[in-house]
Backbone atoms as SQL, in Angstrom:
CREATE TABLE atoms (id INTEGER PRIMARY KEY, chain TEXT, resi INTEGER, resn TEXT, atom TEXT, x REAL, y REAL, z REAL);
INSERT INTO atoms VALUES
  (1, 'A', 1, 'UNK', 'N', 116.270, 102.616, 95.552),
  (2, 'A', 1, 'UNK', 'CA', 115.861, 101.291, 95.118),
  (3, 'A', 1, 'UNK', 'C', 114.344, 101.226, 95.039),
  (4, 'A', 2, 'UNK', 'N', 114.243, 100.105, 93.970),
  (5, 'A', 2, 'UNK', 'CA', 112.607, 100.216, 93.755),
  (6, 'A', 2, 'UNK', 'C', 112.097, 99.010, 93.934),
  (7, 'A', 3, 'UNK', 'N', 110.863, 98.359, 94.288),
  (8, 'A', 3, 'UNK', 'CA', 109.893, 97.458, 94.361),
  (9, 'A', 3, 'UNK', 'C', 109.561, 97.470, 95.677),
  (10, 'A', 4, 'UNK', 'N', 108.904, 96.727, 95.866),
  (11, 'A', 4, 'UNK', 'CA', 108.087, 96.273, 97.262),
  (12, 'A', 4, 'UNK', 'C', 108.545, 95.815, 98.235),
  (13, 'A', 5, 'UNK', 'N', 110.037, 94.877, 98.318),
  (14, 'A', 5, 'UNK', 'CA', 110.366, 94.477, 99.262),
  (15, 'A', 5, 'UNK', 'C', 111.491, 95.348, 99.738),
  (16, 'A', 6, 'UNK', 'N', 111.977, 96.174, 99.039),
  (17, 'A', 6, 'UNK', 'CA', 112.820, 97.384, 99.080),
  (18, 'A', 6, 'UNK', 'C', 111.680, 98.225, 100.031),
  (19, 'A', 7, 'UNK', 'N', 111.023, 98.617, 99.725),
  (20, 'A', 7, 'UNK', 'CA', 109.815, 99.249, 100.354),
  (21, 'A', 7, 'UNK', 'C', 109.560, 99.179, 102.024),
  (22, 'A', 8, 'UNK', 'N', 109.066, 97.714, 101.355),
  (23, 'A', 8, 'UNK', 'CA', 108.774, 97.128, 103.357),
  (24, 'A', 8, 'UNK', 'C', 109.922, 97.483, 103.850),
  (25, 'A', 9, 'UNK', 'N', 110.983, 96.984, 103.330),
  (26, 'A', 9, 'UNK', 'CA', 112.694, 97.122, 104.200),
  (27, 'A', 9, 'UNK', 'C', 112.619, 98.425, 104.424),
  (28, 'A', 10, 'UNK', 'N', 112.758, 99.656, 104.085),
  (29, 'A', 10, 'UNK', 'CA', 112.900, 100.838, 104.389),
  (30, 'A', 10, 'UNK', 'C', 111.524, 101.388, 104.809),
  (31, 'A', 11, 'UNK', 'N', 110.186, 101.252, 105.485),
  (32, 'A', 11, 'UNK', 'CA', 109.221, 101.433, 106.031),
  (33, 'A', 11, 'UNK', 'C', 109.300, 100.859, 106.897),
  (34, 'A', 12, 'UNK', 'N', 109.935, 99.789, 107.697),
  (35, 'A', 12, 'UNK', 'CA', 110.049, 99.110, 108.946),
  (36, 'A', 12, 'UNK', 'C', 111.383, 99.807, 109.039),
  (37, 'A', 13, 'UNK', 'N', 112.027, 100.025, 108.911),
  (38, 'A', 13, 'UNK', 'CA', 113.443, 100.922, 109.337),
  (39, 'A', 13, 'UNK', 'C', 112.927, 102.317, 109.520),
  (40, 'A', 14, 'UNK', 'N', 112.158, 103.023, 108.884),
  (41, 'A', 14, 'UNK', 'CA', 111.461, 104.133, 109.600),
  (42, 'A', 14, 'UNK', 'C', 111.231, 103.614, 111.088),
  (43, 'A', 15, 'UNK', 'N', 109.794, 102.970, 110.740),
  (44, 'A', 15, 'UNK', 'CA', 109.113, 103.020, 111.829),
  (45, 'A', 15, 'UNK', 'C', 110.277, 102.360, 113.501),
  (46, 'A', 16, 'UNK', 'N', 110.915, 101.614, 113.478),
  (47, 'A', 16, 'UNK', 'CA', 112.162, 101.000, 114.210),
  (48, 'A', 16, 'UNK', 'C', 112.934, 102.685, 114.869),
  (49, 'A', 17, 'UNK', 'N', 113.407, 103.203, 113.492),
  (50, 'A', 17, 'UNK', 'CA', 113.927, 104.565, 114.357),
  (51, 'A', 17, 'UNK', 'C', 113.224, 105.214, 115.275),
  (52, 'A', 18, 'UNK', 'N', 112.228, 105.114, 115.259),
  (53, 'A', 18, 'UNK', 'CA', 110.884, 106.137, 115.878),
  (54, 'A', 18, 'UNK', 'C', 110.657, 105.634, 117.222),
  (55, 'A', 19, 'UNK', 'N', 109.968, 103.933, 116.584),
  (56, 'A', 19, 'UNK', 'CA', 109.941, 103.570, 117.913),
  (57, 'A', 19, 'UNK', 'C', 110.454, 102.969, 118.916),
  (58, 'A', 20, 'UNK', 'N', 111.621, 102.360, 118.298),
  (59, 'A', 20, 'UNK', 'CA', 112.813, 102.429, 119.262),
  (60, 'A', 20, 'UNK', 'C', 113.512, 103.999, 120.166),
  (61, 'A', 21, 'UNK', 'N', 113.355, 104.408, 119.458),
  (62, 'A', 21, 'UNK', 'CA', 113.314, 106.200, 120.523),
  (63, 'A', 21, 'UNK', 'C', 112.312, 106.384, 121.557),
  (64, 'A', 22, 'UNK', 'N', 110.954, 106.388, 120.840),
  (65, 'A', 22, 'UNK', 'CA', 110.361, 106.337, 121.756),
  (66, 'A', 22, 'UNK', 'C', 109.815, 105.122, 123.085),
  (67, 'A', 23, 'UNK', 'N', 110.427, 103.995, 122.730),
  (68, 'A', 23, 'UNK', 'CA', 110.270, 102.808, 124.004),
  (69, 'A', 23, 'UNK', 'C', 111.484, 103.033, 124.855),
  (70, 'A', 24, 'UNK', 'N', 112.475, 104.204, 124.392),
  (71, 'A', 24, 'UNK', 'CA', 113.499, 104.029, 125.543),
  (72, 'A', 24, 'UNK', 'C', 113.569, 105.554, 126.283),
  (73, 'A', 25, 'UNK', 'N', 112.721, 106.503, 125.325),
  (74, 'A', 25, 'UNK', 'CA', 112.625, 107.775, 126.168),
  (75, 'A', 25, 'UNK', 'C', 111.901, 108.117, 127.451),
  (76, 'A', 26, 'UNK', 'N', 112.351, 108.956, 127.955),
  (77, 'A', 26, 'UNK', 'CA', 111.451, 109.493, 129.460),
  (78, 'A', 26, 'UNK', 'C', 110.797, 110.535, 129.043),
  (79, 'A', 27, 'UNK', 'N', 110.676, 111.432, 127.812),
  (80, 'A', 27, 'UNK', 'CA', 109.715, 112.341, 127.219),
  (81, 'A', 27, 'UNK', 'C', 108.983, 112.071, 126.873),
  (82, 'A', 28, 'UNK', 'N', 109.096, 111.013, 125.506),
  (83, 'A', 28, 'UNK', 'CA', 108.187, 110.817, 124.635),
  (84, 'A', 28, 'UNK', 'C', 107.959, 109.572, 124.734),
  (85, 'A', 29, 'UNK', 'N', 106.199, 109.269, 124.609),
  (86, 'A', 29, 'UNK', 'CA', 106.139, 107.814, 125.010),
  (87, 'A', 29, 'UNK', 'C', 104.892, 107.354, 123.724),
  (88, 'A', 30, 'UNK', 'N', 104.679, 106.037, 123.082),
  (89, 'A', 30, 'UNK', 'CA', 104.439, 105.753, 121.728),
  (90, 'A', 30, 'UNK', 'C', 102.875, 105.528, 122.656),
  (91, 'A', 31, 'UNK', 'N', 101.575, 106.032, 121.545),
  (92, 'A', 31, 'UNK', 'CA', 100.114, 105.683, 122.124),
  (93, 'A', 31, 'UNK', 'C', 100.088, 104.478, 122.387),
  (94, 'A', 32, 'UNK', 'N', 100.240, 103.425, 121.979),
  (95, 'A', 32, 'UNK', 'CA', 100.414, 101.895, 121.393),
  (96, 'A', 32, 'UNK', 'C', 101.188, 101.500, 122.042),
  (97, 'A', 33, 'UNK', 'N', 101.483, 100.813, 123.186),
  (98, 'A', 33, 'UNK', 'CA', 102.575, 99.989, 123.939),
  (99, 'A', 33, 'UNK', 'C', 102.375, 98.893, 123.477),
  (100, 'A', 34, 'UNK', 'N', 101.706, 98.067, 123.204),
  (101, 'A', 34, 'UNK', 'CA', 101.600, 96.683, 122.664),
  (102, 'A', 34, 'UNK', 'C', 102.645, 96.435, 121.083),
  (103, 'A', 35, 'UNK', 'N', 103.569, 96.213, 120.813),
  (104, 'A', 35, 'UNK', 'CA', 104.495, 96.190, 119.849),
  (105, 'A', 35, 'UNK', 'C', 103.718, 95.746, 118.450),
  (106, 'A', 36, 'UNK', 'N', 102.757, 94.270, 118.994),
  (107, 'A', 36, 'UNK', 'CA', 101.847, 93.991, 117.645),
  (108, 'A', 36, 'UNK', 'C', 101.058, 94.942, 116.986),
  (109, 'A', 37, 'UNK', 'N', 100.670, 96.167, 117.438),
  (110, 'A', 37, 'UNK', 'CA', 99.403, 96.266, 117.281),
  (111, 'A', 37, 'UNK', 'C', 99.996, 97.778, 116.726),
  (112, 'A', 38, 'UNK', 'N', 101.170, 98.668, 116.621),
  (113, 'A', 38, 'UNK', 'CA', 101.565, 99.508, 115.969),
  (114, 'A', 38, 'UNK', 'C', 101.538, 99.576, 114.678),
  (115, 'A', 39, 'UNK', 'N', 101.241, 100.834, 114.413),
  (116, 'A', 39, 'UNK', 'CA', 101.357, 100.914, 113.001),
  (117, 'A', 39, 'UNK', 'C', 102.532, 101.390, 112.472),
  (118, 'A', 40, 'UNK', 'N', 102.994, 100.813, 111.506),
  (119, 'A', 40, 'UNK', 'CA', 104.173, 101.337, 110.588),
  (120, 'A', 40, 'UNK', 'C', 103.793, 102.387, 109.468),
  (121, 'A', 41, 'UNK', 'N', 102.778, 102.936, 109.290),
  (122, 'A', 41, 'UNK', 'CA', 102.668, 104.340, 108.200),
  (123, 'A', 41, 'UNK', 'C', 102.240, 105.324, 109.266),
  (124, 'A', 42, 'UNK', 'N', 101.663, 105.065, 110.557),
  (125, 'A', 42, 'UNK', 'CA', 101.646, 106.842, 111.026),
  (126, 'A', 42, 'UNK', 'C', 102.058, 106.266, 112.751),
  (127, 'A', 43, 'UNK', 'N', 103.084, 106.780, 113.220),
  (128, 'A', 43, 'UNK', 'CA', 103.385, 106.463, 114.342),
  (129, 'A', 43, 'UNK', 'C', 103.005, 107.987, 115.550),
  (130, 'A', 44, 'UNK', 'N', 102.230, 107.565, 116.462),
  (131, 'A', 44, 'UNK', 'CA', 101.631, 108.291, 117.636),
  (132, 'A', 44, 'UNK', 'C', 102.450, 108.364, 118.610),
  (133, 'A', 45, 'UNK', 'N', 102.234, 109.438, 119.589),
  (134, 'A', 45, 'UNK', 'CA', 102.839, 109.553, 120.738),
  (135, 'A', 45, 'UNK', 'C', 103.045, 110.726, 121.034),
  (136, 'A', 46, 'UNK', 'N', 102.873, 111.088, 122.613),
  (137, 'A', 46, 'UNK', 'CA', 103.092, 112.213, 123.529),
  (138, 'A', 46, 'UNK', 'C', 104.262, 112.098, 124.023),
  (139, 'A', 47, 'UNK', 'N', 104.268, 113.397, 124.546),
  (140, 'A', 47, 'UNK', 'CA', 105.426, 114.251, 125.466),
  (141, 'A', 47, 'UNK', 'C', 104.644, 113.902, 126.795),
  (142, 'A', 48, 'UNK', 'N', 105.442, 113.852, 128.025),
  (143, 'A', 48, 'UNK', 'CA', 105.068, 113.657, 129.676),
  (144, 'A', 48, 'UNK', 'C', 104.172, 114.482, 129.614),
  (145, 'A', 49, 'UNK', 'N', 104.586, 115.949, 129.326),
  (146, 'A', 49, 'UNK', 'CA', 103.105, 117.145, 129.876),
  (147, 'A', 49, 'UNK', 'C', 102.824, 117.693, 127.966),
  (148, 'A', 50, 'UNK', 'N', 101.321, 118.701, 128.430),
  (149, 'A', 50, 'UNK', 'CA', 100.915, 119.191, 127.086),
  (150, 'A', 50, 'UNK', 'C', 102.259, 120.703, 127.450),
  (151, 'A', 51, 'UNK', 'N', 102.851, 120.952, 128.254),
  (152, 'A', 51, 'UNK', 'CA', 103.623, 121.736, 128.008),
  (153, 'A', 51, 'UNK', 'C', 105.003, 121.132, 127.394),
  (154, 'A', 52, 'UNK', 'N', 105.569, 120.567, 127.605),
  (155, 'A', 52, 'UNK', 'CA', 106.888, 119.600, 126.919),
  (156, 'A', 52, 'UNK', 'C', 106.210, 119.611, 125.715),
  (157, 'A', 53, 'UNK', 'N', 105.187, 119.270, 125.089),
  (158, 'A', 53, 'UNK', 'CA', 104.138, 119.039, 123.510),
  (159, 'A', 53, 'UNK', 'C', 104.384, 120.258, 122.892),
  (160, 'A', 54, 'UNK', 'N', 104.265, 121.358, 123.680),
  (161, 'A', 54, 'UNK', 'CA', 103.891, 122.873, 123.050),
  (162, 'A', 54, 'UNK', 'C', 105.584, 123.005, 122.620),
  (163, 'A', 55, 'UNK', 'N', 106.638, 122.931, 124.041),
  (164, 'A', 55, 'UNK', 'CA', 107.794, 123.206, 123.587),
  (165, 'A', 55, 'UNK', 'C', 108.372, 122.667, 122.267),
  (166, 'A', 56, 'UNK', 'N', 107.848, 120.954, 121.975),
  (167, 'A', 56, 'UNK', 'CA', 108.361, 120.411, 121.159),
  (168, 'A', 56, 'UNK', 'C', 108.369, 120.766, 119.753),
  (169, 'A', 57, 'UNK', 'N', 106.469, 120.860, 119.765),
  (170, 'A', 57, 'UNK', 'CA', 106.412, 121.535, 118.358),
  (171, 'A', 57, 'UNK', 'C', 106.891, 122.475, 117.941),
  (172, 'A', 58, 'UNK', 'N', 107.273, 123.612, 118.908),
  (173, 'A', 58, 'UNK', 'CA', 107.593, 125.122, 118.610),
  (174, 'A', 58, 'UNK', 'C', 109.119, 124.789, 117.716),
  (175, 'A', 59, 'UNK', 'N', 109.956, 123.559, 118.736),
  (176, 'A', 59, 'UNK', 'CA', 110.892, 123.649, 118.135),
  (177, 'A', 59, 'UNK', 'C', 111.166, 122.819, 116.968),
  (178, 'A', 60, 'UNK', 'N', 110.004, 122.023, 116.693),
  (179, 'A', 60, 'UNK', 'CA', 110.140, 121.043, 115.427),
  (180, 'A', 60, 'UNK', 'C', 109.785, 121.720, 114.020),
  (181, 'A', 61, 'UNK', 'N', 108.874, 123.290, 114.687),
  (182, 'A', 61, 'UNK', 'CA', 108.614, 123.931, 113.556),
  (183, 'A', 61, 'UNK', 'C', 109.737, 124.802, 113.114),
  (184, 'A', 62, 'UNK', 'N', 110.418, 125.240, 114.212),
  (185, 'A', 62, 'UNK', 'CA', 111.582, 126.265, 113.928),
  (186, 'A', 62, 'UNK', 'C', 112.583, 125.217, 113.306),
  (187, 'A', 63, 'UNK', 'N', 112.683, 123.498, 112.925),
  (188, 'A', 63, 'UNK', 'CA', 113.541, 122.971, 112.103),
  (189, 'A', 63, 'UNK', 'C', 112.750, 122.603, 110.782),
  (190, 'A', 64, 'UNK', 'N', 111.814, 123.366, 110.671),
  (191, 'A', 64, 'UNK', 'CA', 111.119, 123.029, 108.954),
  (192, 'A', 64, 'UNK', 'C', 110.359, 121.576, 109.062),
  (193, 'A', 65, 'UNK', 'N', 110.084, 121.261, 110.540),
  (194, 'A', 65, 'UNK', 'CA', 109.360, 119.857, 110.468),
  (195, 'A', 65, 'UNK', 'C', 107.819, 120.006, 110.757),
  (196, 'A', 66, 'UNK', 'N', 107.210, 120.146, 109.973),
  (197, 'A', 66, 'UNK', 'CA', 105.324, 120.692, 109.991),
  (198, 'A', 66, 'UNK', 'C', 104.796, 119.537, 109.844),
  (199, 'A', 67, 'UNK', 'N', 103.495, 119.639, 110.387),
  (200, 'A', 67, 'UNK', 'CA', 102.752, 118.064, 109.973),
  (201, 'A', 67, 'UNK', 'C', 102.765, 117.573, 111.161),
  (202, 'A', 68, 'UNK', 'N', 102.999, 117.449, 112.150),
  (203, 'A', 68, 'UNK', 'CA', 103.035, 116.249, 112.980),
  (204, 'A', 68, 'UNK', 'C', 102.188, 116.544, 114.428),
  (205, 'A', 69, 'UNK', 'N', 101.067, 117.067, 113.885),
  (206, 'A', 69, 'UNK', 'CA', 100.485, 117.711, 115.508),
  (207, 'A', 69, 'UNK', 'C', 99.495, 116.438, 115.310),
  (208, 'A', 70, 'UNK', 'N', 99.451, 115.806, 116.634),
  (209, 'A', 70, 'UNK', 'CA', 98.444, 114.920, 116.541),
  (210, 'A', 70, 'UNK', 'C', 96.608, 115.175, 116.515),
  (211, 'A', 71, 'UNK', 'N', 96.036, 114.621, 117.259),
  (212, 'A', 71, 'UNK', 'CA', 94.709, 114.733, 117.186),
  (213, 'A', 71, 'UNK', 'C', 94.295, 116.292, 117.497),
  (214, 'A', 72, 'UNK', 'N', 93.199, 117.130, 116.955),
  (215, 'A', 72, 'UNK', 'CA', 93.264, 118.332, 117.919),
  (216, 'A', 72, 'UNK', 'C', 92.656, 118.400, 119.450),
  (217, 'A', 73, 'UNK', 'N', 91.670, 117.456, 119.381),
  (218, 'A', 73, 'UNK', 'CA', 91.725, 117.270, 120.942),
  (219, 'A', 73, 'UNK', 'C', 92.094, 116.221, 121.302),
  (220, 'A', 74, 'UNK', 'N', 92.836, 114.792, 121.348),
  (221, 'A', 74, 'UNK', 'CA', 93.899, 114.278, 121.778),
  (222, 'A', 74, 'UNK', 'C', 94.886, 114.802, 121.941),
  (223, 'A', 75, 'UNK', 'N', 95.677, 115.515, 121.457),
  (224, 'A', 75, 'UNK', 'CA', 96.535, 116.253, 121.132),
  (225, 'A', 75, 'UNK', 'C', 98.180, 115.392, 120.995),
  (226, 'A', 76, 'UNK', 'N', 99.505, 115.655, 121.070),
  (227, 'A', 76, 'UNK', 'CA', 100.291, 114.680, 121.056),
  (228, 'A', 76, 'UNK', 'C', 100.943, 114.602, 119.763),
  (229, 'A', 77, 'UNK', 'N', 101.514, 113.700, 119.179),
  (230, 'A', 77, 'UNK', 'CA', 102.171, 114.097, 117.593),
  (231, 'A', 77, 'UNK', 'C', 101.632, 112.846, 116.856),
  (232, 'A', 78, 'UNK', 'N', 101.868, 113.257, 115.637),
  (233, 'A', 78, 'UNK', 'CA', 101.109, 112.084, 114.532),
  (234, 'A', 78, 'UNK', 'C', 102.205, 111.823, 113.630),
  (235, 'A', 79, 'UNK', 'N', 103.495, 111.201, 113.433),
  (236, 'A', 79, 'UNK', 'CA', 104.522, 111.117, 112.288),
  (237, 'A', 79, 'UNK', 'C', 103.901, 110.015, 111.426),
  (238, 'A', 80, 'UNK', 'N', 103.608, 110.374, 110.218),
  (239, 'A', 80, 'UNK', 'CA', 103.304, 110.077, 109.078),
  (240, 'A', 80, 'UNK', 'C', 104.651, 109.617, 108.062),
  (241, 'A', 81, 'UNK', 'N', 104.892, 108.393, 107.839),
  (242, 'A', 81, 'UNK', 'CA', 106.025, 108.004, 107.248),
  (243, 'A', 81, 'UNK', 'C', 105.731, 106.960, 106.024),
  (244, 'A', 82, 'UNK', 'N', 104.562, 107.469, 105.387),
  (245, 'A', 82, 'UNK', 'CA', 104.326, 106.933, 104.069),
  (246, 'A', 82, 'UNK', 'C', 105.893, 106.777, 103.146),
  (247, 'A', 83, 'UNK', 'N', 105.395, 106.014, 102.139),
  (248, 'A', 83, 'UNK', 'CA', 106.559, 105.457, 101.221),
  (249, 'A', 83, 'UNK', 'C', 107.408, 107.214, 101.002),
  (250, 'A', 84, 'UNK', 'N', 107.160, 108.062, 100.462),
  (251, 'A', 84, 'UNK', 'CA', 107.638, 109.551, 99.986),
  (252, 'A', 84, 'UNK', 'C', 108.827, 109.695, 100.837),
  (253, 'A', 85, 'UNK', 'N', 108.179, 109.294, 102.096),
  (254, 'A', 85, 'UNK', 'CA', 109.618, 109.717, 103.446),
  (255, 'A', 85, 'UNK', 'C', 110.466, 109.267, 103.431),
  (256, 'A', 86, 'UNK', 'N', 111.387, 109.728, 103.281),
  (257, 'A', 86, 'UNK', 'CA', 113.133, 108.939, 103.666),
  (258, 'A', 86, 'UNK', 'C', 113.322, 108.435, 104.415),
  (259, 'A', 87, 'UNK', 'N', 114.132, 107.755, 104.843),
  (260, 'A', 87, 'UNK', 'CA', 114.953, 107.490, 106.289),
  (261, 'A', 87, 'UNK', 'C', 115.569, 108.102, 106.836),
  (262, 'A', 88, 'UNK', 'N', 116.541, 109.198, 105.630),
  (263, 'A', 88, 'UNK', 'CA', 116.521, 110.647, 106.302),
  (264, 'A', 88, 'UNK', 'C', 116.457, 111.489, 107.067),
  (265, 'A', 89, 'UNK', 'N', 114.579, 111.536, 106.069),
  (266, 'A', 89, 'UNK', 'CA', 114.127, 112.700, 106.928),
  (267, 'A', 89, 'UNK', 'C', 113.378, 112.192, 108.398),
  (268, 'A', 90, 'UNK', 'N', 113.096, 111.053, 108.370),
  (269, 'A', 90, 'UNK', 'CA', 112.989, 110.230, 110.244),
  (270, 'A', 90, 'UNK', 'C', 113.779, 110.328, 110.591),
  (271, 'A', 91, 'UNK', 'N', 115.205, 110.032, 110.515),
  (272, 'A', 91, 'UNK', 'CA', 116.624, 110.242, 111.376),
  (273, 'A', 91, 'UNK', 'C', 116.338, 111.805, 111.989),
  (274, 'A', 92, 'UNK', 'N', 116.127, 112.571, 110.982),
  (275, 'A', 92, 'UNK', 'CA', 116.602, 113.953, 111.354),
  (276, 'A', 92, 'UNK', 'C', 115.475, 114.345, 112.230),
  (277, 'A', 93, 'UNK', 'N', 114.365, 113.620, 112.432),
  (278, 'A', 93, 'UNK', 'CA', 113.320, 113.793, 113.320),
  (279, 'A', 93, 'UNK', 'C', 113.684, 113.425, 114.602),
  (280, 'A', 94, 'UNK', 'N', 114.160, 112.103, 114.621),
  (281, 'A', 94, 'UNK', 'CA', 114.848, 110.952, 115.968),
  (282, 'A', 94, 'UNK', 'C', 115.647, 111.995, 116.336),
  (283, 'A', 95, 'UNK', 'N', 116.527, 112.738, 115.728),
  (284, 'A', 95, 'UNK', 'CA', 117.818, 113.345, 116.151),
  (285, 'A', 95, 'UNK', 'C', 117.351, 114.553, 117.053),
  (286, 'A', 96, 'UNK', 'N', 116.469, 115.477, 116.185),
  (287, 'A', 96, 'UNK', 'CA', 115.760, 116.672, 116.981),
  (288, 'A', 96, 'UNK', 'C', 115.485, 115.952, 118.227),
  (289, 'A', 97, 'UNK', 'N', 114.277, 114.819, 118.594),
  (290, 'A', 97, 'UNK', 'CA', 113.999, 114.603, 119.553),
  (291, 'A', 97, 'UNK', 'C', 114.771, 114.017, 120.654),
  (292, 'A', 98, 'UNK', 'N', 116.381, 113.334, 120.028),
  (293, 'A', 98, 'UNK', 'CA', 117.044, 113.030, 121.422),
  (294, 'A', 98, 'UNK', 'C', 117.489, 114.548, 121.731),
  (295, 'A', 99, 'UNK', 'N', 117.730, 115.913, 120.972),
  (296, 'A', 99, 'UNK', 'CA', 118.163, 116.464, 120.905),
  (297, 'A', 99, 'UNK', 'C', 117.530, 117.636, 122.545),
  (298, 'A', 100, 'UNK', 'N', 115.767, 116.965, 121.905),
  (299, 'A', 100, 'UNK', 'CA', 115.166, 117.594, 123.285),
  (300, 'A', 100, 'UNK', 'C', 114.945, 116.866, 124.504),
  (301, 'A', 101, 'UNK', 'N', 115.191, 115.993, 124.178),
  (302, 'A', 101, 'UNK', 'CA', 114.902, 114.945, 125.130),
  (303, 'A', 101, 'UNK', 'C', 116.054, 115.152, 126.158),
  (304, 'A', 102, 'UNK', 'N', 117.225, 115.620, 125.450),
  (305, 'A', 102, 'UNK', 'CA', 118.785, 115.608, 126.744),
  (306, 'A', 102, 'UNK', 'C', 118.461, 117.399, 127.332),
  (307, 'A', 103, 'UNK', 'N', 117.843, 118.261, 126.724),
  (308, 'A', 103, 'UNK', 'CA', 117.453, 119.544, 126.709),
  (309, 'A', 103, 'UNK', 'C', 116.673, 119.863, 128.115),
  (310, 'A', 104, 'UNK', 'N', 115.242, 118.969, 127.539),
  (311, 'A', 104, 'UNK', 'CA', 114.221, 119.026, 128.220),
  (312, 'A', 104, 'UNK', 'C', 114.431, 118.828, 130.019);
């Protein structure tokens, strides 16, 4: 579907998958606790340790998911969910991460 309010609707349903995962995980926790003040095109957030971070990426890269290393010295992840992104391909992100999250 096309226009703008199609848009917003499926860019707040990204961002909802994400950060609804991350306000209820014990791994991963969103930079931004304040709910107003999040952004809906690039959503932030760490793992408990920079080792849980290292594991994560290793395994987000071994599922074809690149892109998401956060700051290089902040460090932490950066998901970028401009209009291009599916809902999809965020699900299949959410999914990896409950995936490590029951792992971890």
């Amino acid at each position: 579907e096309r226009g703008i309010v199609n848009r917003e609707r499926d860019n707040r349903k990204k961002a909802a998958i994400l950060y609804d995962l991350l306000d209820n995980s014990r791994v991963f926790k969103p930079y931004v606790a304040d709910k107003d003040h999040r952004s809906m095109m690039n959503v932030c957030f760490t793992a408990a340790t920079p080792e849980l971070e290292q594991q994560f990426m290793t395994l987000a890269e071994r599922n074809n998911i690149t892109g998401i290393a956060g700051h290089r010295t902040a460090g932490g992840f950066r998901v970028s969910i401009y209009n291009a992104i599916t809902i999809d391909a965020v699900a299949t992100l959410a999914d990896l991460m409950h995936h490590f999250e029951r792992t971890a």
